[in-house]
Amino acid sequence: MHIGQVTFNGAVNAAIFENGSARRIRGLDLLGLLKRSESEGVALPALAAKLADTSSQAVTPILPIHPPEVWGCGCTYETSASFRDAEHGTREGMYAYVYREARPEVFFKGTARVCTGPGQPIGIRVDSQFTAPEPELAIVLGTGGRIVGFTLANDVSAWDIERENALYLTQSKVYNGCCALGPVILTADGLPDPYHLEMTCTITRGGKELYAGSVSTARLHRRLETLVEFLTRANTIPCGTVLLTGTGIIVTRESALAPGDVVTIAIPEIGVLANPAAVVG
Ligand code: DO4
Ligand code: MG
């Protein structure tokens, strides 16, 4: 099932998305629906089906969940690790180390405050000359790290700030509009095999394609359960936390984001997430 959120009369409502339209779940946003499914012990798709309107409306999806926390994983694809070691000229293959070793890179990406939904602007920091999209499969987690669904994410990052010094990672990763999510969440029962998904990413400028890339999640070097296990080790995450699983698509220097560029990320089973870029001061 595809679920997400819509706005109706100024309120955010959870909704089921099917055949291009949405059936609203009145009085609950997606986080509220997820918490209620846990407290009632009912599976999320079953509760959504029970509470949704019978009639559907042609409304566009917004941010599919307002996550209390968003975390990111890094160097989970070889392309991300080797690019970063080469780009940063690391002495000891710092990123290769993280790719190889049992403990993955896990970093705090922010809260709903920095998240943006389909069609909404993603941020280019005013002090960055090389901001890049990082298209990623994202997991929506329930209490205790249970995987309840999947969505698309753009872990927008100021690569020049990250490259200047590893200790600047937080500033390269966390700022206004740094995380796009959506367009909807595919519930876990609808995706028994998340390791064979084809993801594509394009950047267009003035209507012309500037960059196109793709990756299969078959190249993901970690099990999703392993990423969740490290995230939740000695770290009690709240229900509705979103975990970004790392990028396998590395854009070129020529494709550094400029205001007005549109980044489009797609996985057919989940949907298409498109966002224009804008400078954030
Ligand atoms: O430390 C670098 C971050 C890596 C990352 O975000 C990724 O591989 O997706
Ligand atoms: Mg990333």
Short mmCIF file of C-alpha atoms and ligand atoms in Angstrom, two decimals:
data_model
loop_
_atom_site.label_atom_id
_atom_site.label_comp_id
_atom_site.label_asym_id
_atom_site.label_seq_id
_atom_site.Cartn_x
_atom_site.Cartn_y
_atom_site.Cartn_z
CA MET A 1 0.00 0.00 0.00
CA HIS A 2 1.15 3.56 -0.75
CA ILE A 3 0.43 5.91 2.12
CA GLY A 4 1.47 9.46 2.81
CA GLN A 5 0.03 12.84 3.65
CA VAL A 6 -2.15 15.54 2.12
CA THR A 7 -3.31 18.91 3.35
CA PHE A 8 -7.02 19.46 3.69
CA ASN A 9 -8.48 22.77 4.95
CA GLY A 10 -5.09 23.63 6.40
CA ALA A 11 -4.74 20.34 8.31
CA VAL A 12 -2.28 17.56 7.55
CA ASN A 13 -4.05 14.22 7.04
CA ALA A 14 -2.66 10.75 6.37
CA ALA A 15 -3.95 9.29 3.12
CA ILE A 16 -3.89 6.16 0.99
CA PHE A 17 -2.68 6.84 -2.57
CA GLU A 18 -3.99 4.69 -5.40
CA ASN A 19 -4.55 5.25 -9.13
CA GLY A 20 -3.42 8.88 -8.97
CA SER A 21 -5.80 9.96 -6.22
CA ALA A 22 -5.94 9.88 -2.45
CA ARG A 23 -8.32 8.62 0.21
CA ARG A 24 -8.04 10.77 3.30
CA ILE A 25 -7.74 9.51 6.86
CA ARG A 26 -9.47 12.21 8.85
CA GLY A 27 -8.07 13.50 12.11
CA LEU A 28 -4.71 11.75 11.87
CA ASP A 29 -1.41 12.59 10.26
CA LEU A 30 0.90 9.74 9.22
CA LEU A 31 2.84 9.77 12.48
CA GLY A 32 -0.43 9.69 14.44
CA LEU A 33 -1.65 6.79 12.30
CA LEU A 34 1.59 4.87 12.87
CA LYS A 35 1.45 5.43 16.63
CA ARG A 36 -2.19 4.33 16.71
CA SER A 37 -1.38 1.17 14.71
CA GLU A 38 1.23 0.34 17.34
CA SER A 39 -0.99 1.10 20.35
CA GLU A 40 -3.90 -0.92 18.87
CA GLY A 41 -1.62 -3.72 17.65
CA VAL A 42 -3.02 -3.45 14.12
CA ALA A 43 -0.79 -3.50 11.04
CA LEU A 44 -0.39 -0.07 9.44
CA PRO A 45 -2.00 -0.98 6.06
CA ALA A 46 -4.96 -2.65 7.79
CA LEU A 47 -5.59 0.37 10.03
CA ALA A 48 -5.20 2.78 7.11
CA ALA A 49 -7.70 0.76 5.04
CA LYS A 50 -10.16 0.73 7.95
CA LEU A 51 -9.99 4.49 8.63
CA ALA A 52 -9.71 5.92 5.10
CA ASP A 53 -12.58 7.67 3.32
CA THR A 54 -14.29 5.47 0.75
CA SER A 55 -14.22 8.23 -1.85
CA SER A 56 -10.97 9.50 -3.33
CA GLN A 57 -9.79 12.96 -4.38
CA ALA A 58 -7.18 14.16 -6.86
CA VAL A 59 -4.79 15.79 -4.39
CA THR A 60 -1.04 16.01 -4.49
CA PRO A 61 1.07 14.34 -1.82
CA ILE A 62 3.06 16.44 0.64
CA LEU A 63 5.91 15.34 2.92
CA PRO A 64 4.80 11.72 3.61
CA ILE A 65 5.64 11.86 7.33
CA HIS A 66 6.86 14.53 9.74
CA PRO A 67 9.67 12.47 11.26
CA PRO A 68 10.77 13.23 14.83
CA GLU A 69 14.28 12.24 13.75
CA VAL A 70 16.06 11.56 10.47
CA TRP A 71 19.37 9.67 10.41
CA GLY A 72 21.68 8.98 7.49
CA CYS A 73 24.06 6.16 6.64
CA GLY A 74 27.20 6.79 4.60
CA CYS A 75 29.57 4.85 2.35
CA THR A 76 27.14 1.97 1.98
CA TYR A 77 27.87 1.80 -1.79
CA GLU A 78 31.42 1.40 -3.08
CA THR A 79 30.94 4.39 -5.40
CA SER A 80 30.30 6.73 -2.47
CA ALA A 81 33.33 5.50 -0.48
CA SER A 82 35.81 5.55 -3.38
CA PHE A 83 34.62 8.95 -4.67
CA ARG A 84 35.03 10.50 -1.24
CA ASP A 85 38.50 9.03 -0.62
CA ALA A 86 39.68 10.28 -4.05
CA GLU A 87 37.99 13.66 -3.74
CA HIS A 88 39.19 14.31 -0.20
CA GLY A 89 42.65 12.77 -0.71
CA THR A 90 42.35 10.88 2.57
CA ARG A 91 45.65 9.41 3.72
CA GLU A 92 44.37 6.07 4.92
CA GLY A 93 41.22 5.53 2.89
CA MET A 94 38.99 6.80 5.69
CA TYR A 95 35.84 6.15 3.68
CA ALA A 96 37.04 2.73 2.42
CA TYR A 97 37.55 1.80 6.08
CA VAL A 98 33.94 2.59 6.92
CA TYR A 99 32.75 0.75 3.79
CA ARG A 100 34.72 -2.35 4.79
CA GLU A 101 34.35 -2.53 8.56
CA ALA A 102 31.42 -4.00 10.45
CA ARG A 103 30.31 -0.67 11.95
CA PRO A 104 28.63 1.55 9.34
CA GLU A 105 28.71 5.33 9.23
CA VAL A 106 25.51 6.61 10.86
CA PHE A 107 24.92 10.34 11.31
CA PHE A 108 22.11 12.56 12.51
CA LYS A 109 20.45 14.29 9.55
CA GLY A 110 17.88 16.37 11.42
CA THR A 111 14.19 16.51 12.25
CA ALA A 112 11.05 17.36 10.31
CA ARG A 113 12.26 20.98 10.46
CA VAL A 114 14.83 20.35 7.71
CA CYS A 115 12.63 18.04 5.61
CA THR A 116 10.88 19.02 2.44
CA GLY A 117 8.20 17.17 0.48
CA PRO A 118 7.52 16.56 -3.22
CA GLY A 119 7.77 19.71 -5.33
CA GLN A 120 9.15 21.78 -2.44
CA PRO A 121 12.58 23.43 -2.62
CA ILE A 122 15.72 21.64 -1.48
CA GLY A 123 18.44 23.85 -0.07
CA ILE A 124 21.78 25.05 -1.39
CA ARG A 125 23.68 26.63 1.47
CA VAL A 126 24.65 30.21 0.70
CA ASP A 127 28.25 29.32 1.69
CA SER A 128 28.55 26.26 -0.59
CA GLN A 129 29.76 26.17 -4.20
CA PHE A 130 29.32 22.42 -4.62
CA THR A 131 26.06 21.12 -3.25
CA ALA A 132 24.99 17.73 -4.60
CA PRO A 133 21.89 15.58 -4.43
CA GLU A 134 22.33 12.15 -2.82
CA PRO A 135 19.44 9.93 -4.00
CA GLU A 136 18.75 7.25 -1.42
CA LEU A 137 16.30 4.58 -0.39
CA ALA A 138 14.88 5.56 3.01
CA ILE A 139 13.31 3.34 5.64
CA VAL A 140 10.49 4.44 7.93
CA LEU A 141 10.83 2.89 11.37
CA GLY A 142 8.38 2.12 14.11
CA THR A 143 9.18 1.75 17.79
CA GLY A 144 12.29 -0.34 18.41
CA GLY A 145 13.44 0.06 14.81
CA ARG A 146 10.78 -2.11 13.18
CA ILE A 147 10.76 -1.45 9.41
CA VAL A 148 7.26 -0.22 8.55
CA GLY A 149 7.84 1.24 5.09
CA PHE A 150 10.08 2.65 2.39
CA THR A 151 10.29 6.03 0.71
CA LEU A 152 12.71 8.02 -1.45
CA ALA A 153 15.14 10.50 0.02
CA ASN A 154 17.47 13.18 -1.21
CA ASP A 155 20.31 13.57 1.30
CA VAL A 156 21.26 16.96 -0.15
CA SER A 157 24.82 17.71 0.95
CA ALA A 158 27.37 20.52 0.67
CA TRP A 159 30.21 18.37 -0.63
CA ASP A 160 32.74 21.22 -0.66
CA ILE A 161 32.20 21.86 3.04
CA GLU A 162 32.46 18.11 3.81
CA ARG A 163 35.66 17.93 1.73
CA GLU A 164 37.33 20.89 3.47
CA ASN A 165 37.44 18.98 6.76
CA ALA A 166 35.71 15.81 7.99
CA LEU A 167 34.73 17.61 11.18
CA TYR A 168 32.51 19.88 9.06
CA LEU A 169 30.27 16.92 8.16
CA THR A 170 27.36 18.16 10.26
CA GLN A 171 27.36 21.56 8.53
CA SER A 172 27.50 19.89 5.12
CA LYS A 173 24.59 17.63 6.00
CA VAL A 174 22.20 19.54 8.27
CA TYR A 175 20.64 22.84 7.25
CA ASN A 176 17.33 24.19 5.94
CA GLY A 177 15.90 22.06 3.13
CA CYS A 178 18.68 19.45 3.31
CA CYS A 179 16.38 16.41 3.19
CA ALA A 180 13.64 15.70 0.67
CA LEU A 181 11.32 12.75 1.33
CA GLY A 182 8.50 11.24 -0.67
CA PRO A 183 6.39 11.22 -2.65
CA VAL A 184 4.69 8.47 -0.58
CA ILE A 185 5.62 5.55 1.68
CA LEU A 186 5.36 2.00 0.37
CA THR A 187 4.40 -0.14 3.37
CA ALA A 188 6.82 -2.96 4.14
CA ASP A 189 4.34 -5.69 3.16
CA GLY A 190 4.41 -4.26 -0.37
CA LEU A 191 8.17 -4.65 -0.78
CA PRO A 192 9.39 -8.10 0.20
CA ASP A 193 12.73 -7.61 -1.62
CA PRO A 194 14.26 -4.13 -1.21
CA TYR A 195 17.58 -5.33 -2.66
CA HIS A 196 16.60 -5.30 -6.33
CA LEU A 197 15.24 -1.80 -6.87
CA GLU A 198 16.35 0.34 -9.80
CA MET A 199 16.84 3.94 -8.77
CA THR A 200 17.34 6.78 -11.23
CA CYS A 201 18.26 10.42 -10.74
CA THR A 202 18.26 13.34 -13.13
CA ILE A 203 19.15 16.99 -12.74
CA THR A 204 17.56 19.39 -15.21
CA ARG A 205 18.46 23.04 -15.74
CA GLY A 206 16.24 25.31 -17.81
CA GLY A 207 14.33 22.21 -18.97
CA LYS A 208 17.50 20.51 -20.30
CA GLU A 209 18.97 17.39 -18.75
CA LEU A 210 22.28 18.16 -17.07
CA TYR A 211 22.88 14.82 -15.37
CA ALA A 212 21.40 11.33 -15.44
CA GLY A 213 22.48 8.43 -13.27
CA SER A 214 21.18 5.17 -11.91
CA VAL A 215 21.97 2.42 -9.43
CA SER A 216 20.44 -0.82 -8.26
CA THR A 217 20.00 -1.45 -4.55
CA ALA A 218 21.66 -4.79 -5.31
CA ARG A 219 24.88 -2.77 -4.95
CA LEU A 220 24.01 -1.78 -1.38
CA HIS A 221 26.83 -3.25 0.69
CA ARG A 222 24.81 -3.57 3.93
CA ARG A 223 21.68 -5.34 5.04
CA LEU A 224 18.99 -2.87 6.05
CA GLU A 225 18.59 -4.73 9.36
CA THR A 226 22.30 -4.14 10.06
CA LEU A 227 21.92 -0.40 9.51
CA VAL A 228 18.89 -0.35 11.82
CA GLU A 229 20.72 -2.45 14.40
CA PHE A 230 23.62 0.02 14.57
CA LEU A 231 21.27 3.01 14.60
CA THR A 232 19.30 1.61 17.53
CA ARG A 233 22.28 0.31 19.50
CA ALA A 234 22.31 2.22 22.80
CA ASN A 235 20.06 4.77 21.05
CA THR A 236 16.30 4.58 21.61
CA ILE A 237 14.80 6.15 18.51
CA PRO A 238 11.23 7.44 18.46
CA CYS A 239 8.43 5.89 16.40
CA GLY A 240 8.40 7.45 12.92
CA THR A 241 12.17 7.89 12.65
CA VAL A 242 13.43 7.85 9.04
CA LEU A 243 16.78 6.25 8.14
CA LEU A 244 18.49 7.15 4.82
CA THR A 245 20.47 4.16 3.58
CA GLY A 246 23.25 5.92 1.63
CA THR A 247 23.82 6.99 -1.94
CA GLY A 248 25.05 4.88 -4.82
CA ILE A 249 24.69 7.71 -7.34
CA ILE A 250 27.53 10.22 -7.39
CA VAL A 251 26.89 13.28 -9.53
CA THR A 252 29.64 15.06 -11.43
CA ARG A 253 31.31 18.35 -10.42
CA GLU A 254 29.65 20.00 -13.45
CA SER A 255 26.27 19.09 -11.96
CA ALA A 256 26.74 21.08 -8.74
CA LEU A 257 23.27 22.32 -7.93
CA ALA A 258 22.29 25.83 -8.99
CA PRO A 259 19.08 27.65 -8.03
CA GLY A 260 16.18 26.50 -10.21
CA ASP A 261 17.70 23.08 -11.04
CA VAL A 262 15.22 20.26 -10.61
CA VAL A 263 16.36 16.97 -9.06
CA THR A 264 14.16 13.98 -9.88
CA ILE A 265 14.63 10.67 -8.11
CA ALA A 266 12.58 7.58 -8.97
CA ILE A 267 12.10 3.98 -7.96
CA PRO A 268 9.12 2.58 -9.90
CA GLU A 269 7.79 0.61 -6.92
CA ILE A 270 7.72 3.76 -4.76
CA GLY A 271 7.25 6.74 -7.07
CA VAL A 272 8.93 9.91 -8.29
CA LEU A 273 10.34 12.62 -6.03
CA ALA A 274 11.09 15.91 -7.79
CA ASN A 275 12.38 19.07 -6.09
CA PRO A 276 13.66 22.41 -7.34
CA ALA A 277 16.82 23.74 -5.72
CA ALA A 278 16.97 27.11 -4.00
CA VAL A 279 19.61 29.02 -2.04
CA VAL A 280 19.04 29.05 1.71
CA GLY A 281 20.65 31.83 3.72
O1 DO4 B 1 30.53 10.99 5.32
C1 DO4 B 1 30.00 11.02 4.27
C2 DO4 B 1 28.54 10.86 4.04
C3 DO4 B 1 28.25 9.81 3.05
C4 DO4 B 1 26.83 9.73 2.62
O2 DO4 B 1 25.96 10.49 2.99
C5 DO4 B 1 26.46 8.67 1.67
O3 DO4 B 1 27.30 7.82 1.30
O4 DO4 B 1 25.30 8.65 1.26
MG MG B 2 24.07 10.29 1.84
#
